[in-house]
CSV table of C-alpha atoms and ligand atoms in Angstrom, one decimal:
chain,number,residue,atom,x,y,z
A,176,UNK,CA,0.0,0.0,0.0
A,177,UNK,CA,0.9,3.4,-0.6
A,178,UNK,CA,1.6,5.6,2.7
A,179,UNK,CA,-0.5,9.2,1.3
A,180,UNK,CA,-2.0,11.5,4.1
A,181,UNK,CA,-5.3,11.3,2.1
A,182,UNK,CA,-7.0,13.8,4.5
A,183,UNK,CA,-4.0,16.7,4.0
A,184,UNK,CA,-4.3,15.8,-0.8
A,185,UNK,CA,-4.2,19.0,-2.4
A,186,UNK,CA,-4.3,19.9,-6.1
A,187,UNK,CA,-0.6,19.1,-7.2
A,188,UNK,CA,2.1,16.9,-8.7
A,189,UNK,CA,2.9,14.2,-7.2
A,190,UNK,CA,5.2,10.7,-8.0
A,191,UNK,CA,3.2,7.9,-8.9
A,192,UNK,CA,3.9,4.5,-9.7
A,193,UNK,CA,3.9,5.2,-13.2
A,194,UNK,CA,2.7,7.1,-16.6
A,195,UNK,CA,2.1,5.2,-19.9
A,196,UNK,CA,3.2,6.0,-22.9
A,197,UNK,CA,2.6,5.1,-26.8
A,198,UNK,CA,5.0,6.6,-30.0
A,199,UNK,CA,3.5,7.3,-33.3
A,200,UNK,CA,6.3,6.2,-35.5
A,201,UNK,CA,5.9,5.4,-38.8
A,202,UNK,CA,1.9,6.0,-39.0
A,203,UNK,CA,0.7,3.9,-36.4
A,204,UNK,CA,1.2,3.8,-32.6
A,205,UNK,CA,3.5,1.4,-30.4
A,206,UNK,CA,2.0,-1.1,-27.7
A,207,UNK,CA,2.8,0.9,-24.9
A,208,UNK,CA,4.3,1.0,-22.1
A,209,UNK,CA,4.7,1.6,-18.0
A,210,UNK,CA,7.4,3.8,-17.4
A,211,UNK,CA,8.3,5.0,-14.1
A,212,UNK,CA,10.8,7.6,-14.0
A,213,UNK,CA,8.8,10.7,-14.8
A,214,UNK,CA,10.8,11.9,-17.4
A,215,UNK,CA,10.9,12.4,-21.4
A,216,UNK,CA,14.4,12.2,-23.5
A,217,UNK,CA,12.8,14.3,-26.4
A,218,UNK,CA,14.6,15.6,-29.3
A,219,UNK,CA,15.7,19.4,-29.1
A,220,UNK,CA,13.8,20.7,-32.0
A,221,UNK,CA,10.7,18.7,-31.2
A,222,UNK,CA,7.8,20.2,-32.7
A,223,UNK,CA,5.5,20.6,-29.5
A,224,UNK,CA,8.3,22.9,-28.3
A,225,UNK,CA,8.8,25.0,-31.1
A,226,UNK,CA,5.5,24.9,-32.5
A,227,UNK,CA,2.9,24.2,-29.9
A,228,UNK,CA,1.9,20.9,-31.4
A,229,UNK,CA,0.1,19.7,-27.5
A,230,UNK,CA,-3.3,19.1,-26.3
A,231,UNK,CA,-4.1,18.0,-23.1
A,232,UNK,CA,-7.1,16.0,-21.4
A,233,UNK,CA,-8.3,15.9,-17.9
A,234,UNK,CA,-10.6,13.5,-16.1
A,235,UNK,CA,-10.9,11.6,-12.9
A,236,UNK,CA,-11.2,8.2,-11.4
A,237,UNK,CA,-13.1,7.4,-8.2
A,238,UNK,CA,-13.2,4.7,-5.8
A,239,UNK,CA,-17.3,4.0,-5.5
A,240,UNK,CA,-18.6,3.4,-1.9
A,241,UNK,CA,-18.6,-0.7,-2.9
A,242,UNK,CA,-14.9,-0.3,-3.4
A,243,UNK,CA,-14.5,-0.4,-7.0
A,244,UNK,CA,-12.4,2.2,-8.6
A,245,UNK,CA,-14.5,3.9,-12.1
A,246,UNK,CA,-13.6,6.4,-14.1
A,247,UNK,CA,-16.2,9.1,-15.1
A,248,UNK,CA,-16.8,9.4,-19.1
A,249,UNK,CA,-13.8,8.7,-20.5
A,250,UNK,CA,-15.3,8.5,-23.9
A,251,UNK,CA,-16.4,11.9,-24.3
A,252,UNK,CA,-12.8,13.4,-22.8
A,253,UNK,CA,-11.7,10.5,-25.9
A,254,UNK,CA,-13.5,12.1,-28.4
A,255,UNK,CA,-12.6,15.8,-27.6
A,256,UNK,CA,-8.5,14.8,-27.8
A,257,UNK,CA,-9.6,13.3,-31.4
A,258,UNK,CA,-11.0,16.8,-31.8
A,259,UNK,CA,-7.4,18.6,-31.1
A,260,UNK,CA,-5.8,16.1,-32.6
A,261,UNK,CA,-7.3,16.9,-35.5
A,262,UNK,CA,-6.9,20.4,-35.5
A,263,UNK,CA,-3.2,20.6,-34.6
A,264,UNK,CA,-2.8,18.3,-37.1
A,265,UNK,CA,-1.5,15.6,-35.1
A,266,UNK,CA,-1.1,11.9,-34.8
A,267,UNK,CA,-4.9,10.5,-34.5
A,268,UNK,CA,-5.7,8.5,-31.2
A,269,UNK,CA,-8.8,6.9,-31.7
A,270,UNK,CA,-11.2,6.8,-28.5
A,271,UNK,CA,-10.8,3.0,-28.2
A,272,UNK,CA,-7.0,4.0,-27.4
A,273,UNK,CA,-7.7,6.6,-25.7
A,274,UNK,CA,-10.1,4.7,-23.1
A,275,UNK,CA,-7.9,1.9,-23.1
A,276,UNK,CA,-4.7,3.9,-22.3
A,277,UNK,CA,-6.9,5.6,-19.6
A,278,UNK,CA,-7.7,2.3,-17.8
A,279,UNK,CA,-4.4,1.1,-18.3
A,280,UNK,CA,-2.8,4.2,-16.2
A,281,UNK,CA,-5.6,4.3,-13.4
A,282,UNK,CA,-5.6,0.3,-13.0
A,283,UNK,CA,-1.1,0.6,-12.6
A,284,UNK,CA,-2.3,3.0,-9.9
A,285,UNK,CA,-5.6,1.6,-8.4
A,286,UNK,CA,-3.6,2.1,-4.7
A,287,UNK,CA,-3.3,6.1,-5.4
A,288,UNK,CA,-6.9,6.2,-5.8
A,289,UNK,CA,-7.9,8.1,-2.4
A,290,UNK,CA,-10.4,6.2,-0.4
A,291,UNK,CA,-14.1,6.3,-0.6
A,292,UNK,CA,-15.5,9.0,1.8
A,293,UNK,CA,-12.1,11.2,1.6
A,294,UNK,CA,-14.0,12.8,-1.0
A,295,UNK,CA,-10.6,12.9,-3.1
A,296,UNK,CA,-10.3,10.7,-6.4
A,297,UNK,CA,-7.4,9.7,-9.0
A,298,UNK,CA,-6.6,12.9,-11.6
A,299,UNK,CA,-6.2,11.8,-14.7
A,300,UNK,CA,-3.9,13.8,-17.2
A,301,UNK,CA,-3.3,12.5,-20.8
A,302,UNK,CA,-0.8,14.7,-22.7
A,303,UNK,CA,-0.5,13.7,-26.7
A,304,UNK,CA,2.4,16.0,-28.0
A,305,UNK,CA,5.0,16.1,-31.6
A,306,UNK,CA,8.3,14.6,-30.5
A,307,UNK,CA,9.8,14.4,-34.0
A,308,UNK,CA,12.5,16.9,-34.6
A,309,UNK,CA,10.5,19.7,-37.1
A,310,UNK,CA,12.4,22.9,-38.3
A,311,UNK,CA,10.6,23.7,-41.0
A,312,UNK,CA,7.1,24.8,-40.3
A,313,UNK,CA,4.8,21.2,-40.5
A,314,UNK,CA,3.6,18.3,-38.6
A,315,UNK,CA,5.8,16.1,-37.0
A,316,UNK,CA,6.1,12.8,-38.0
A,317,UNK,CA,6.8,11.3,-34.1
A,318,UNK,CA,4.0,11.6,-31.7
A,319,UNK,CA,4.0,10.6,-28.0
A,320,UNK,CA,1.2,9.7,-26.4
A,321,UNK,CA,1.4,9.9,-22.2
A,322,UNK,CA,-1.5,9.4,-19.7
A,323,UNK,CA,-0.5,10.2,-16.4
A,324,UNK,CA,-2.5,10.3,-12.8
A,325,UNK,CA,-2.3,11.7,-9.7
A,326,UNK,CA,-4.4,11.2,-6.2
A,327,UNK,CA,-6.0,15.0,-5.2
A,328,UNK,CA,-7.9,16.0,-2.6
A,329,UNK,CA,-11.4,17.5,-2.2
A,330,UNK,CA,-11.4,21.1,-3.2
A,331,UNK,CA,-14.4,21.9,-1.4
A,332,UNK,CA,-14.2,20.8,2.4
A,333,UNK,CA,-17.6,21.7,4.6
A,334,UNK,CA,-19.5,22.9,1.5
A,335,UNK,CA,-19.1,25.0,-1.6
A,336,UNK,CA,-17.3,28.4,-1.2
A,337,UNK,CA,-18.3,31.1,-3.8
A,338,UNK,CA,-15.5,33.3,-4.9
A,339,UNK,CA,-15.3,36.7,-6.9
A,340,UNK,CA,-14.5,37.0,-10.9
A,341,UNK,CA,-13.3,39.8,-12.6
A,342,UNK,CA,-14.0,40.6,-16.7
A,343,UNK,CA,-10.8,40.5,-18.6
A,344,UNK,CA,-11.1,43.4,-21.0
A,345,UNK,CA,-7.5,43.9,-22.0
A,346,UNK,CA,-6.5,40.0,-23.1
A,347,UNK,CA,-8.5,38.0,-25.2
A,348,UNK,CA,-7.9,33.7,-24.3
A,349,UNK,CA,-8.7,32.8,-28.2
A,350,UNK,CA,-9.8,34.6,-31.6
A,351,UNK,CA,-13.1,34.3,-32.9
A,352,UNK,CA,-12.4,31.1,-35.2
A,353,UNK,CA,-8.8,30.0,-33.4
A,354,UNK,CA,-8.5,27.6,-31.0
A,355,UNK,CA,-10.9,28.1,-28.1
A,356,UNK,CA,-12.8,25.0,-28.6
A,357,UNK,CA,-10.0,22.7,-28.6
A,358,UNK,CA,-8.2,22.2,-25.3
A,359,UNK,CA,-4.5,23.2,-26.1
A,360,UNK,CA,-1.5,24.8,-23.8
A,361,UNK,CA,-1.2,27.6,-26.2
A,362,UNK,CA,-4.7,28.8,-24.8
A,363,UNK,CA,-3.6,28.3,-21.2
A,364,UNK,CA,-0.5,30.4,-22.2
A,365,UNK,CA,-2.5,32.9,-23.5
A,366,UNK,CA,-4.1,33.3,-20.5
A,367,UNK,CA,-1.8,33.4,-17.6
A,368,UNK,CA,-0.7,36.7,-18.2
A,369,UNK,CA,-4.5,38.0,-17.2
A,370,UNK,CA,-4.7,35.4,-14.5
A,371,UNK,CA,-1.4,36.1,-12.6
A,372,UNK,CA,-3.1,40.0,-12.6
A,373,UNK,CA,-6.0,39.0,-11.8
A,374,UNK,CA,-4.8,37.1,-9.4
A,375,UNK,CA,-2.9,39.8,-7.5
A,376,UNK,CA,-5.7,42.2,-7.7
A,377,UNK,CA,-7.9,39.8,-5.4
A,378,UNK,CA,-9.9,37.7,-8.1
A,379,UNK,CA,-8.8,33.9,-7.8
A,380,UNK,CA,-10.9,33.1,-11.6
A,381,UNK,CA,-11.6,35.8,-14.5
A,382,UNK,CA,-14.3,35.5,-17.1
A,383,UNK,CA,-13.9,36.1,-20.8
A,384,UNK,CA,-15.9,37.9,-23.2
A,385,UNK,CA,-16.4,37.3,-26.9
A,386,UNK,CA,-13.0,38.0,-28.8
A,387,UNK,CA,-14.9,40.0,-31.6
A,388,UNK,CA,-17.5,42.1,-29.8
A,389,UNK,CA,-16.7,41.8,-26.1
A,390,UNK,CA,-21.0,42.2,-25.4
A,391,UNK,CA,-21.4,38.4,-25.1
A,392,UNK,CA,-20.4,36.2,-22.1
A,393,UNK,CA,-17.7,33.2,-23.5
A,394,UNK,CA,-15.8,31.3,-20.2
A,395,UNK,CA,-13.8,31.4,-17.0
A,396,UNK,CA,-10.0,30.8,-18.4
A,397,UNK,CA,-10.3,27.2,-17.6
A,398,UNK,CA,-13.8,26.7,-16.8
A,399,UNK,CA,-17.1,27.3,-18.4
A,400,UNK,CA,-19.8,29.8,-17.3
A,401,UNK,CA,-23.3,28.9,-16.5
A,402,UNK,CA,-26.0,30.8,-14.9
A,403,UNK,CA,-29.2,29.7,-13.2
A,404,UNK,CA,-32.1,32.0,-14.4
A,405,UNK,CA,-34.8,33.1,-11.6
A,406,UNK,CA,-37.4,30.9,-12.8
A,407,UNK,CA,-34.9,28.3,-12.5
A,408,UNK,CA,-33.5,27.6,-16.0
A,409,UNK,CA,-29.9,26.5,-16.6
A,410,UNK,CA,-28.4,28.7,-19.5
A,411,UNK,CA,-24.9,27.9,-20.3
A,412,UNK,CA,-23.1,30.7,-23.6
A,413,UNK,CA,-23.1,28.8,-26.8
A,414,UNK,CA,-20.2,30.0,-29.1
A,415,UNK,CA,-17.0,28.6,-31.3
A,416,UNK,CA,-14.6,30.0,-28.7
A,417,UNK,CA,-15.6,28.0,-25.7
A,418,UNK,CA,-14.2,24.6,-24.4
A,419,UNK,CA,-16.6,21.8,-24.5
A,420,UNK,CA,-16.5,21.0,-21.0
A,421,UNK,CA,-17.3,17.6,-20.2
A,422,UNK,CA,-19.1,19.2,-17.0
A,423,UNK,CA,-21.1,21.4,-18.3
A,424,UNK,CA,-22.4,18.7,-20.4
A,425,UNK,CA,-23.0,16.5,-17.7
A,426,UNK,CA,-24.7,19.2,-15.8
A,427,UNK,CA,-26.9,20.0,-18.5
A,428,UNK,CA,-28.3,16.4,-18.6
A,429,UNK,CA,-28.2,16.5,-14.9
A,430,UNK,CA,-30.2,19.8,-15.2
A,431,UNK,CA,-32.6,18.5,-18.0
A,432,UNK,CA,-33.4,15.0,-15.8
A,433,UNK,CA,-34.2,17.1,-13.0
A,434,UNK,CA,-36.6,18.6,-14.9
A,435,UNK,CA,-35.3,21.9,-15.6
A,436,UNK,CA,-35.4,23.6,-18.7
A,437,UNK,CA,-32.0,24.0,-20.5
A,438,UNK,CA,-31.0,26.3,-22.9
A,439,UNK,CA,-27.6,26.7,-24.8
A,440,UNK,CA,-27.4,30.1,-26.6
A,441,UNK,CA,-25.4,33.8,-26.6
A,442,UNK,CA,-25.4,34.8,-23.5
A,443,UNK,CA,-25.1,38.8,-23.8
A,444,UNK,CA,-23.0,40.3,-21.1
A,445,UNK,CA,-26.0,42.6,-19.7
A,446,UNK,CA,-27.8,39.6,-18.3
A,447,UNK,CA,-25.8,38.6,-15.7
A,448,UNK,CA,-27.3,40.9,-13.3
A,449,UNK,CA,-30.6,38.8,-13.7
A,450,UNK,CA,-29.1,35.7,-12.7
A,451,UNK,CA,-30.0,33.5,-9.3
A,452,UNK,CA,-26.7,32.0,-9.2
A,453,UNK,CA,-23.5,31.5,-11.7
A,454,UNK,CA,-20.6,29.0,-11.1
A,455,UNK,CA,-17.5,28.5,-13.0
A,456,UNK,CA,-17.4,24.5,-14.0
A,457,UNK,CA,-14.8,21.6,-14.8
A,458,UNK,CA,-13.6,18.4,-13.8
A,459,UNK,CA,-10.9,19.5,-11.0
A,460,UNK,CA,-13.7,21.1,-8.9
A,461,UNK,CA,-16.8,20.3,-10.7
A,462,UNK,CA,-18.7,23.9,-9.9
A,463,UNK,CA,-17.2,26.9,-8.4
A,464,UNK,CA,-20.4,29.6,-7.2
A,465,UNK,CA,-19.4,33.2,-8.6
A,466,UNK,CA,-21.2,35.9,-6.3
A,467,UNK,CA,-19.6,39.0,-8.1
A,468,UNK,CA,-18.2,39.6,-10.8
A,469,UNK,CA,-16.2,43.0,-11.7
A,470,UNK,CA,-16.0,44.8,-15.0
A,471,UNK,CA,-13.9,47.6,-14.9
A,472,UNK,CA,-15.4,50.1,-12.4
A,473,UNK,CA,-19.0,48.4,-12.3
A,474,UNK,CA,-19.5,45.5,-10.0
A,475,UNK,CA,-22.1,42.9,-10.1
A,476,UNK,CA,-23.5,41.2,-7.2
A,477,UNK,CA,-25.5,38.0,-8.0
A,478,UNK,CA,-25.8,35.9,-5.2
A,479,UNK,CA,-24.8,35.5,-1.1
A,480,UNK,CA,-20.9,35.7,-1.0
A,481,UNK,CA,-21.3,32.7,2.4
A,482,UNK,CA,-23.0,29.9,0.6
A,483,UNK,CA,-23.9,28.4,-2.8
A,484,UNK,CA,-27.4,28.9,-4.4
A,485,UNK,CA,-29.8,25.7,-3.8
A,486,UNK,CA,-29.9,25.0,-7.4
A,487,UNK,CA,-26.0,24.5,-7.8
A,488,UNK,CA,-25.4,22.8,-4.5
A,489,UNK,CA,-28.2,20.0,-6.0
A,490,UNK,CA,-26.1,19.8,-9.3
A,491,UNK,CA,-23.1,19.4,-7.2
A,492,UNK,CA,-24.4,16.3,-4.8
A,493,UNK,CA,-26.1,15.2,-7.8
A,494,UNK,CA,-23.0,14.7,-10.4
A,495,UNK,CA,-21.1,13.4,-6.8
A,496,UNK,CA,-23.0,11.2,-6.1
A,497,UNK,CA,-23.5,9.1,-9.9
A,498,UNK,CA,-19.1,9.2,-9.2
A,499,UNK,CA,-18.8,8.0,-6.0
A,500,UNK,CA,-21.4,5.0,-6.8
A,501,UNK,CA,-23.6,6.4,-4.2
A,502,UNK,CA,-26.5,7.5,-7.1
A,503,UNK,CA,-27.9,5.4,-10.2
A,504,UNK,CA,-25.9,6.0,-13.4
A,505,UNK,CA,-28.6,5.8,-16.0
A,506,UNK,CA,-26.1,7.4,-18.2
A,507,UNK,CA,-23.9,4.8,-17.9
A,508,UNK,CA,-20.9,7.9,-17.4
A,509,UNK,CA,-18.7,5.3,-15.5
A,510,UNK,CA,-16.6,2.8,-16.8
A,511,UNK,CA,-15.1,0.5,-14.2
A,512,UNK,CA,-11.1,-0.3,-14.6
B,890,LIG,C1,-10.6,21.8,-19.7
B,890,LIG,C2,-11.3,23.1,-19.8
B,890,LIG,C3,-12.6,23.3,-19.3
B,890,LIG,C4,-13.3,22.3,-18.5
B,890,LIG,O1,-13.6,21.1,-19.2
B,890,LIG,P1,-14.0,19.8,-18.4
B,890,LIG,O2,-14.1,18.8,-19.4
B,890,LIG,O3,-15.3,20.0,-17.7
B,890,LIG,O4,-12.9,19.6,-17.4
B,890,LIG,C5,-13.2,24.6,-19.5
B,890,LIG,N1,-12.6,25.6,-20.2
B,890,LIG,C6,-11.4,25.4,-20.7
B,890,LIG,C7,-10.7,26.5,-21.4
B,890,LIG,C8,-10.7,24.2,-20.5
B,890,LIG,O5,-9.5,24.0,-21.0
């Protein structure tokens, strides 16, 4: 057994037993491998260093309360690498491989996975970048593929703390037909500029506006926006520049089962001060409440700043719940190990 403090798991690296990893060499990809030094011999002109040829995924794995470890929708985080694979034009990892790799990975490290009722799980981080040396400007022709994991804690102990967001209005996170829908570092570079001053300036997320117009609301700079209307509708910004976020989309059926009605459309800037609650979500903390949000000298106050909004909080337990085994999956979102 490992020897982890499970109760003192933050959000950070941390040795593991091992990563694994696949080469795309001569157009198709190797069997694979266990490796356990967490390192990378790569070629100095590599093209994910010079060119930014790198996408990312990130999912989790949780031990269920009957003791079984499953991993929530690996499929759809699968099908979104295809996506930016595609569109940095590199090596194509099908979804089978994906999943596959994914189980692999989180079965090498089933004792990392934090025990049920810790409320931590197993964060899962597959990484597909160009390793072939590239000078002139064009695809590599060596891919590595690497799915690593690491245990991390429960973000929210004792209940869901809102936090404050601030507009970017200088910075823009993508263009208006780049690469905001496809999860690549280049858009987290982009953005850690604005986040390191928004940061300092007391606002631990920022929200983003449409590149083009800057009237519409797009996404937090690594999580996507969604509001709760009064009458209790769940409207989430539809637009090119947004990240598919796996847990919005889960929310949304989450949302829609619950009977709520959901609606996916421009979400204009101006209507934030009608909203009943807004959160900021993804996979590392599913839903973050936002009770202010700042715009230059103008700030908007939506909910109470000391606890989350009932509808989110319900959202929250629910999507829990289905991962820690506790609630049906009638989605069939978890795939066991
Ligand atoms: C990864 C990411 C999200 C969240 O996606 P999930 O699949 O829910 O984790 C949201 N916005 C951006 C920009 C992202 O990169």
């Amino acid at each position: 057994m490992v020897n982890i403090d499970w109760s003192s798991l933050g959000f950070q690296y941390m040795d593991t037993r091992c990563h694994v990893r696949y080469v795309w060499r001569d157009g198709k990809w190797s069997d694979g491998e266990e490796v356990s030094e967490p390192y990378l011999n790569m070629h100095i002109a590599a093209s994910c260093l010079h060119y930014g040829q790198e996408a990312f995924e990130g999912l989790k794995a949780f031990r269920c309360k009957d003791g079984k470890v499953r991993i929530f929708r690996p499929q759809a985080n699968g099908e979104r690498l295809v996506n930016s694979a595609r569109r940095t034009c590199m090596a194509p990892v099908s979804v089978e491989l994906f999943v596959e790799a994914v189980r692999r990975a989180v079965r090498a490290n089933e004792d990392y996975v934090p025990p049920y009722g810790t409320g931590g799980s197993l964060y899962i981080r597959p990484l597909l970048i160009g390793t072939g040396p590239q000078l002139g400007v064009a695809p590599a022709r060596e891919y590595t593929f690497i799915v690593m994991v690491m245990p991390v804690g429960a973000y929210y102990r004792g209940g869901l703390k809102p936090v404050r967001a601030l507009v970017v209005e200088d910075y823009d996170r993508a263009a208006p037909r780049g690469m905001g829908d496809v999860k690549v570092g280049g858009n987290y570079a982009a953005s850690l500029y604005a986040h390191e001053a928004a940061k300092r300036a007391g606002y631990p997320v920022e929200l983003y506006l449409d590149p083009k117009t800057h009237t519409y609301i797009e996404e937090f700079a690594t999580s996507n926006f969604l509001a709760i209307t009064k009458d209790g509708t769940y409207v989430t910004p539809d637009s090119h520049s947004v990240l598919p976020s796996v847990t919005n989309n889960t929310l949304q059926q989450i949302a829609a089962d619950l009977g709520m009605r959901v609606e996916r459309r421009p979400v204009p800037f101006d209507e934030l001060e009608s909203f009943a609650e807004v959160a900021a979500c993804g996979t590392a903390v599913v839903a973050t409440p936002v009770y202010e949000i700042t715009r230059g000298d103008k700030v908007i106050t939506i909910s109470d700043p000391e606890t989350s909004g009932p509808v989110l909080q319900k959202l929250y337990d629910t999507v829990q719940g289905i991962q820690y085994g506790v609630l049906p999956d009638k989605h069939g979102w978890c795939v066991d190990i």
